[in-house]
């Protein structure tokens, strides 16, 4: 039985993007189910019918339902070890999980001030000191990973991993809001924007026509 991944609008749903890019990038087959966000009680109930969290993404694998982006990536890594969603070496795997968890639980000022919206015209905005600190920390993470593991490939840990999926929406945020980053971070952004899974999500998100007014105010 194929996995089923329930996601929200590709234009806006950064949390949906993470496991989608992880599965697609790792070559793990799945059925995609899109439930538009903030369209009313009917679609909200469709999400609740899948997961009691009432949020996307959610992964359904037979009798198993997993919600939360990072939990889905961890489940997929266990379910399909041959996909190598985490680095094989213990210290590198611990590092990849650490920076992924930091993305999962942190950077709230940046998220709040720079929402993901693929349709947004590229232009800068004034960021708070806290958001600028978030940018600096992400740049530090990317640059450090590239310095340590760049000899084995163009992604954060050489080969594509769950860490790249966790940071994929940030690449869009940095692009959309014309955020300045270091040359190493810019090179990593170029790698991600050329990645087939990243490009497919982007193209399909740009093809969406449903607008959510609350996300179109910036």
Tab-separated table of C-alpha atoms in Angstrom:
chain	number	residue	atom	x	y	z
A	1	UNK	CA	0.000	0.000	0.000
A	2	UNK	CA	1.406	3.389	-1.022
A	3	UNK	CA	1.995	6.128	1.495
A	4	UNK	CA	-0.491	8.983	1.446
A	5	UNK	CA	0.748	12.480	2.287
A	6	UNK	CA	-1.920	15.045	3.138
A	7	UNK	CA	-0.711	18.591	2.577
A	8	UNK	CA	-2.007	22.146	2.328
A	9	UNK	CA	-1.595	24.781	-0.380
A	10	UNK	CA	1.833	24.535	-1.964
A	11	UNK	CA	2.003	28.296	-2.311
A	12	UNK	CA	1.834	28.865	1.432
A	13	UNK	CA	2.267	25.680	3.464
A	14	UNK	CA	5.905	25.595	4.508
A	15	UNK	CA	5.336	22.720	6.920
A	16	UNK	CA	3.766	20.657	4.123
A	17	UNK	CA	6.721	21.400	1.874
A	18	UNK	CA	9.223	19.813	4.247
A	19	UNK	CA	8.081	16.158	4.217
A	20	UNK	CA	6.941	16.419	0.575
A	21	UNK	CA	10.451	17.458	-0.513
A	22	UNK	CA	11.965	14.817	1.792
A	23	UNK	CA	9.935	11.977	0.302
A	24	UNK	CA	10.255	13.188	-3.274
A	25	UNK	CA	13.964	13.915	-2.952
A	26	UNK	CA	14.627	10.491	-1.443
A	27	UNK	CA	12.650	8.712	-4.159
A	28	UNK	CA	10.002	7.372	-1.770
A	29	UNK	CA	6.699	6.927	-3.660
A	30	UNK	CA	3.559	8.434	-2.186
A	31	UNK	CA	0.067	9.591	-3.051
A	32	UNK	CA	-0.477	13.322	-2.593
A	33	UNK	CA	-3.719	14.692	-1.164
A	34	UNK	CA	-4.084	18.487	-1.112
A	35	UNK	CA	-6.620	20.022	1.267
A	36	UNK	CA	-6.785	23.816	0.892
A	37	UNK	CA	-6.257	25.761	4.105
A	38	UNK	CA	-8.625	28.352	5.594
A	39	UNK	CA	-11.427	27.627	3.138
A	40	UNK	CA	-14.117	26.752	5.671
A	41	UNK	CA	-15.399	23.993	7.959
A	42	UNK	CA	-15.718	21.342	5.243
A	43	UNK	CA	-12.002	21.300	4.414
A	44	UNK	CA	-11.134	21.628	8.093
A	45	UNK	CA	-13.173	18.498	8.757
A	46	UNK	CA	-11.352	16.688	5.952
A	47	UNK	CA	-8.098	17.345	7.810
A	48	UNK	CA	-9.622	16.263	11.126
A	49	UNK	CA	-10.763	13.051	9.483
A	50	UNK	CA	-7.091	12.266	8.855
A	51	UNK	CA	-5.480	13.527	12.051
A	52	UNK	CA	-6.879	14.807	15.368
A	53	UNK	CA	-4.267	17.570	15.320
A	54	UNK	CA	-6.381	19.298	12.683
A	55	UNK	CA	-3.216	20.373	10.887
A	56	UNK	CA	-1.247	19.394	7.825
A	57	UNK	CA	0.950	17.687	6.880
A	58	UNK	CA	-0.040	14.168	7.846
A	59	UNK	CA	1.298	10.888	6.515
A	60	UNK	CA	-0.920	7.821	6.293
A	61	UNK	CA	0.755	4.432	5.943
A	62	UNK	CA	-1.946	1.787	6.240
A	63	UNK	CA	-3.085	1.813	9.849
A	64	UNK	CA	-0.338	4.240	10.859
A	65	UNK	CA	-0.889	8.007	10.790
A	66	UNK	CA	1.987	10.375	11.486
A	67	UNK	CA	1.587	14.123	11.787
A	68	UNK	CA	4.157	16.904	12.178
A	69	UNK	CA	6.798	17.484	9.506
A	70	UNK	CA	9.842	16.277	11.405
A	71	UNK	CA	8.015	13.220	12.772
A	72	UNK	CA	7.050	12.291	9.208
A	73	UNK	CA	10.654	12.579	8.037
A	74	UNK	CA	11.841	10.444	10.958
A	75	UNK	CA	9.162	7.831	10.224
A	76	UNK	CA	10.086	7.725	6.548
A	77	UNK	CA	13.771	7.335	7.459
A	78	UNK	CA	12.939	4.304	9.607
A	79	UNK	CA	10.438	2.851	7.150
A	80	UNK	CA	12.756	3.220	4.142
A	81	UNK	CA	16.341	3.002	5.443
A	82	UNK	CA	17.614	2.451	1.900
A	83	UNK	CA	16.526	6.023	1.065
A	84	UNK	CA	19.213	7.341	3.464
A	85	UNK	CA	17.228	10.355	4.616
A	86	UNK	CA	19.806	10.906	7.354
A	87	UNK	CA	23.592	10.688	7.016
A	88	UNK	CA	24.971	7.223	7.653
A	89	UNK	CA	27.822	8.272	9.946
A	90	UNK	CA	26.722	8.659	13.583
A	91	UNK	CA	28.185	12.110	14.286
A	92	UNK	CA	26.917	13.527	11.001
A	93	UNK	CA	23.482	12.061	11.622
A	94	UNK	CA	23.386	13.636	15.073
A	95	UNK	CA	24.407	16.973	13.550
A	96	UNK	CA	21.741	16.731	10.844
A	97	UNK	CA	19.060	15.928	13.395
A	98	UNK	CA	20.217	18.781	15.631
A	99	UNK	CA	19.999	21.461	12.956
A	100	UNK	CA	16.674	20.008	11.767
A	101	UNK	CA	15.248	20.149	15.289
A	102	UNK	CA	16.532	23.708	15.648
A	103	UNK	CA	14.591	24.628	12.515
A	104	UNK	CA	11.544	22.771	13.809
A	105	UNK	CA	11.376	24.587	17.140
A	106	UNK	CA	13.015	27.931	16.474
A	107	UNK	CA	13.273	31.010	14.273
A	108	UNK	CA	9.792	32.286	15.160
A	109	UNK	CA	10.542	35.981	14.442
A	110	UNK	CA	11.665	35.136	10.900
A	111	UNK	CA	8.644	32.904	10.344
A	112	UNK	CA	6.257	35.543	11.633
A	113	UNK	CA	7.758	38.388	9.631
A	114	UNK	CA	8.511	36.495	6.402
A	115	UNK	CA	5.716	34.055	5.677
A	116	UNK	CA	6.108	31.684	2.753
A	117	UNK	CA	4.243	32.934	-0.299
A	118	UNK	CA	5.649	31.791	-3.617
A	119	UNK	CA	3.585	34.362	-5.528
A	120	UNK	CA	4.999	37.284	-3.559
A	121	UNK	CA	7.034	39.684	-5.748
A	122	UNK	CA	10.672	39.627	-4.682
A	123	UNK	CA	11.298	42.650	-2.486
A	124	UNK	CA	12.994	43.403	0.787
A	125	UNK	CA	11.243	44.457	3.969
A	126	UNK	CA	12.493	45.875	7.233
A	127	UNK	CA	13.107	43.057	9.688
A	128	UNK	CA	13.234	43.194	13.461
A	129	UNK	CA	16.502	42.633	15.294
A	130	UNK	CA	15.269	39.181	16.316
A	131	UNK	CA	14.476	38.201	12.733
A	132	UNK	CA	17.879	39.432	11.575
A	133	UNK	CA	19.460	37.299	14.307
A	134	UNK	CA	17.516	34.324	12.935
A	135	UNK	CA	18.894	35.028	9.461
A	136	UNK	CA	22.430	35.190	10.814
A	137	UNK	CA	22.029	31.904	12.662
A	138	UNK	CA	20.631	30.094	9.605
A	139	UNK	CA	23.460	31.484	7.487
A	140	UNK	CA	25.881	30.167	10.107
A	141	UNK	CA	24.282	26.697	10.023
A	142	UNK	CA	24.358	26.485	6.246
A	143	UNK	CA	27.897	27.822	5.934
A	144	UNK	CA	29.223	25.526	8.656
A	145	UNK	CA	27.620	22.454	7.083
A	146	UNK	CA	28.974	23.312	3.664
A	147	UNK	CA	32.457	23.842	5.117
A	148	UNK	CA	32.373	20.493	6.928
A	149	UNK	CA	30.693	18.302	4.331
A	150	UNK	CA	30.966	20.137	1.028
A	151	UNK	CA	33.605	17.793	-0.314
A	152	UNK	CA	31.035	14.972	-0.536
A	153	UNK	CA	28.233	16.828	-2.321
A	154	UNK	CA	26.363	20.138	-2.714
A	155	UNK	CA	23.751	19.701	0.042
A	156	UNK	CA	24.086	20.478	3.753
A	157	UNK	CA	25.535	17.057	4.531
A	158	UNK	CA	26.915	16.286	1.104
A	159	UNK	CA	24.076	14.110	-0.167
A	160	UNK	CA	20.446	15.200	0.059
A	161	UNK	CA	18.984	14.576	3.517
A	162	UNK	CA	16.085	15.389	5.801
A	163	UNK	CA	17.965	18.490	6.904
A	164	UNK	CA	17.702	19.951	3.407
A	165	UNK	CA	13.975	19.279	3.437
A	166	UNK	CA	13.591	21.018	6.801
A	167	UNK	CA	15.294	24.170	5.489
A	168	UNK	CA	13.701	24.147	2.021
A	169	UNK	CA	10.995	26.738	2.846
A	170	UNK	CA	13.658	29.054	4.271
A	171	UNK	CA	15.280	29.164	0.836
A	172	UNK	CA	11.994	30.525	-0.506
A	173	UNK	CA	11.725	33.043	2.328
A	174	UNK	CA	15.251	34.336	1.746
A	175	UNK	CA	14.546	34.612	-1.988
A	176	UNK	CA	11.130	36.257	-1.680
A	177	UNK	CA	12.256	38.839	0.852
A	178	UNK	CA	15.583	39.528	-0.893
A	179	UNK	CA	17.528	38.667	2.246
A	180	UNK	CA	21.279	39.067	1.977
A	181	UNK	CA	23.357	36.029	2.919
A	182	UNK	CA	26.985	34.953	2.707
A	183	UNK	CA	28.440	33.482	-0.490
A	184	UNK	CA	28.401	29.971	1.026
A	185	UNK	CA	24.734	30.295	1.964
A	186	UNK	CA	23.913	31.714	-1.458
A	187	UNK	CA	25.604	28.760	-3.144
A	188	UNK	CA	23.517	26.410	-1.014
A	189	UNK	CA	20.351	28.281	-2.002
A	190	UNK	CA	21.339	27.840	-5.653
A	191	UNK	CA	21.728	24.098	-5.061
A	192	UNK	CA	18.278	23.821	-3.516
A	193	UNK	CA	16.599	25.924	-6.185
A	194	UNK	CA	18.057	23.591	-8.818
A	195	UNK	CA	16.952	20.467	-6.948
A	196	UNK	CA	14.224	18.593	-8.914
A	197	UNK	CA	11.922	18.073	-5.914
A	198	UNK	CA	12.272	21.697	-4.831
A	199	UNK	CA	11.588	22.883	-8.382
A	200	UNK	CA	8.526	20.683	-8.776
A	201	UNK	CA	6.984	21.957	-5.542
A	202	UNK	CA	7.732	25.529	-6.593
A	203	UNK	CA	6.247	25.163	-10.060
A	204	UNK	CA	3.093	23.550	-8.720
A	205	UNK	CA	2.775	26.171	-5.996
A	206	UNK	CA	3.083	28.981	-8.523
A	207	UNK	CA	0.346	27.335	-10.588
A	208	UNK	CA	-2.127	27.580	-7.714
A	209	UNK	CA	-4.732	30.327	-8.002
A	210	UNK	CA	-6.328	30.219	-4.549
A	211	UNK	CA	-5.286	33.238	-2.500
A	212	UNK	CA	-5.522	33.458	1.282
A	213	UNK	CA	-5.976	37.151	2.169
A	214	UNK	CA	-4.314	36.866	5.578
A	215	UNK	CA	-1.105	35.777	3.857
A	216	UNK	CA	-1.229	38.452	1.154
A	217	UNK	CA	-0.800	41.481	3.389
A	218	UNK	CA	2.967	41.866	3.247
